[in-house]
Coordinates of C-alpha atoms in Angstrom, one line a residue:
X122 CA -1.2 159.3 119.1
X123 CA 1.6 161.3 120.5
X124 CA 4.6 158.7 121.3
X125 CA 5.2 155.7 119.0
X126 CA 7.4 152.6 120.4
X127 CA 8.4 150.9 117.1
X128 CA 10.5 147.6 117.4
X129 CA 10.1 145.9 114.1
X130 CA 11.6 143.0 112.8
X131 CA 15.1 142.6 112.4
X132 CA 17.6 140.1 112.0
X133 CA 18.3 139.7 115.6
X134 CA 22.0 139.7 115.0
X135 CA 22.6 141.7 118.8
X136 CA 21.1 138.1 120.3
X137 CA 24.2 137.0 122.3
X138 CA 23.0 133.5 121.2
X139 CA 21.8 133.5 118.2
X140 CA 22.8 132.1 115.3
X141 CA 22.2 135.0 112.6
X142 CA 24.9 135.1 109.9
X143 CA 25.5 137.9 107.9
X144 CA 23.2 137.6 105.0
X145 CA 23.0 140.8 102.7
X146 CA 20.0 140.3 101.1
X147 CA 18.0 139.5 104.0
X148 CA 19.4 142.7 105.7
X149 CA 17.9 144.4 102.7
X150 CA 14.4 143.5 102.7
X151 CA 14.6 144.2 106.8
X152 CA 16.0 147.5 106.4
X153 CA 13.3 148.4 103.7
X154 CA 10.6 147.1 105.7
X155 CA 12.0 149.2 108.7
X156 CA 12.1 152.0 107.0
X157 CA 8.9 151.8 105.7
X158 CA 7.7 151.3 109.5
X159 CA 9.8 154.3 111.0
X160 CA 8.0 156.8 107.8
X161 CA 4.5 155.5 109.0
X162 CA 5.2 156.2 112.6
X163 CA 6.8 159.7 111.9
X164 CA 3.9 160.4 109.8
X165 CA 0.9 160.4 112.4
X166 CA 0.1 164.3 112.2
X167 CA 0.1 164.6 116.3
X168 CA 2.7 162.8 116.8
X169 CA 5.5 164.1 119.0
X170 CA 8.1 161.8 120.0
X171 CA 8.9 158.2 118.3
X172 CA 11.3 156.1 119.5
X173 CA 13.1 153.5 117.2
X174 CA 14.7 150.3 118.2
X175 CA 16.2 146.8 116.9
X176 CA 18.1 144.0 118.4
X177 CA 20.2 144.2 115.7
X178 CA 23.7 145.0 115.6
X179 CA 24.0 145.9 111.6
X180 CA 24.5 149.3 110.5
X181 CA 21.8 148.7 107.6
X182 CA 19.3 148.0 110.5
X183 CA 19.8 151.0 112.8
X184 CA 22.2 154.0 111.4
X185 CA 21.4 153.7 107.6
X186 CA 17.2 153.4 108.6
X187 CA 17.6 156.3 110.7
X188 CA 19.6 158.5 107.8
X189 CA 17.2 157.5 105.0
X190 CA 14.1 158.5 107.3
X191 CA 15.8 162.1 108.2
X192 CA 16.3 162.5 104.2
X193 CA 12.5 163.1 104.4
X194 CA 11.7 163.6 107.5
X195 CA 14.7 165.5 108.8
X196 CA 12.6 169.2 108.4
X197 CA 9.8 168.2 111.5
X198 CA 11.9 165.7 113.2
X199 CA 15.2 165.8 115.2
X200 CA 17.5 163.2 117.1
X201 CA 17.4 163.8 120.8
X202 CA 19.5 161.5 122.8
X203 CA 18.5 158.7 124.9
X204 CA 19.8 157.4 128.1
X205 CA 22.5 160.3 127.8
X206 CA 24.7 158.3 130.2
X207 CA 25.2 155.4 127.9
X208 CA 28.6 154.9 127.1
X209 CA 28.2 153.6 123.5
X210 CA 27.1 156.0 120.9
X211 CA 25.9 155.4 116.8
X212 CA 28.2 154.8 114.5
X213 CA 30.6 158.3 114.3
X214 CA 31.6 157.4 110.6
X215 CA 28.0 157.4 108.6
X216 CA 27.8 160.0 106.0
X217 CA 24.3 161.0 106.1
X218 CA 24.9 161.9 110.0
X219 CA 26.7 164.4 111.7
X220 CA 28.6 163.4 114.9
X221 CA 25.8 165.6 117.1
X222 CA 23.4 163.0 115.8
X223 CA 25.7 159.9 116.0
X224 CA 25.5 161.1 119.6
X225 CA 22.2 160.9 120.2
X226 CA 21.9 157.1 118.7
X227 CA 22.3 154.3 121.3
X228 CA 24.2 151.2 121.0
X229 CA 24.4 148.0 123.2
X230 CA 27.5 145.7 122.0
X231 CA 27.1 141.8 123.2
X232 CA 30.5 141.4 123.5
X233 CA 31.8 144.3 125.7
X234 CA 28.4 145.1 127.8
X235 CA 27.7 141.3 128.1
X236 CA 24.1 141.2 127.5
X237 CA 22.0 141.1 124.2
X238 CA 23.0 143.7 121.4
X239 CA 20.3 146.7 120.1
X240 CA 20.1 149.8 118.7
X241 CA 17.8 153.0 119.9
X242 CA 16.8 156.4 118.2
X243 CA 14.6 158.9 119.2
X244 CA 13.1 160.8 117.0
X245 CA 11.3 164.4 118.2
X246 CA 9.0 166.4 116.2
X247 CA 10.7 170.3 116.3
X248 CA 8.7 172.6 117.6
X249 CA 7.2 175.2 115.0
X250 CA 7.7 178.9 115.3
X251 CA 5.2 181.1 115.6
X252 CA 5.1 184.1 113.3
X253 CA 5.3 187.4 115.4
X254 CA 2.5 189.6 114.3
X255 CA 3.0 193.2 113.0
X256 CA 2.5 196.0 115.6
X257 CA -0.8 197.1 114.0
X258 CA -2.1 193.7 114.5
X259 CA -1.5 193.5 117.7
X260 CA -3.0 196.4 118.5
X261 CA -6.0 195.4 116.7
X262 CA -6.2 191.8 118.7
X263 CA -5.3 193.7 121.9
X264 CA -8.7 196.5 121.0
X265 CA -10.9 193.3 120.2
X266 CA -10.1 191.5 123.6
X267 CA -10.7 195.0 125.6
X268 CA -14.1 195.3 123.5
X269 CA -15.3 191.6 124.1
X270 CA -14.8 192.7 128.2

């Protein structure tokens, strides 16, 4: 597995008409059940790029997920933006995120874009770096490839 498309549950709160009132509890067992979906998805060893998304509006279902998840997460993965052009950003006021990453969050409002509210974050794995080997050894790799001619 490489790319992950996770769209869990959620209260459905960005559903231009739905009737989903503000109910903390119920935003808490979503958000730890998203969470716990976004950790398994990050945690496939090959995977590369995950992309995260609700049709929720609430911070505790989009910014807060994504801030717990780079708590542990945060060393392999980074935020890369999607749909760059997309007026609407993340939140810019979440501590746990720096504006960079607010950036890179997507956010559809029902009200001013007219169509159904969500929330997208992707998620790519950084790229490792390679240790640079000592003069000697290259030497003694570049000696072994000239002998194996």
């Amino acid at each position: 597995v490489r790319a992950v498309l996770l769209d869990p549950s959620c209260s459905g709160s960005g559903m231009r008409h739905s009737d989903t009132s503000y109910d903390p509890e119920r935003l808490k067992h979503l958000s730890a059940f998203q969470k716990r979906c976004l950790k398994h998805a990050l945690s496939f060893p090959n995977v590369r790029r995950v992309t995260y998304s609700t049709c929720s509006v609430y911070r505790e279902e989009n910014e807060d997920v994504v801030i717990e998840v780079l708590k542990e997460f945060g060393s392999d993965f980074k935020l890369i933006p999607c749909i760059p052009k997309w007026e609407r950003r993340g939140l810019m006021d979440c501590e746990g995120l720096t504006k960079e990453q607010s950036k890179c969050l997507l956010r559809v409002d029902p009200e001013k874009d007219l169509i159904g509210g969500f929330f997208v974050a992707c998620f790519q794995r950084k790229k490792k770096k390679r240790k640079r080997l000592s003069k000697k050894r290259r030497e003694k790799k570049r000696r072994r490839l000239l002998l194996d001619e």
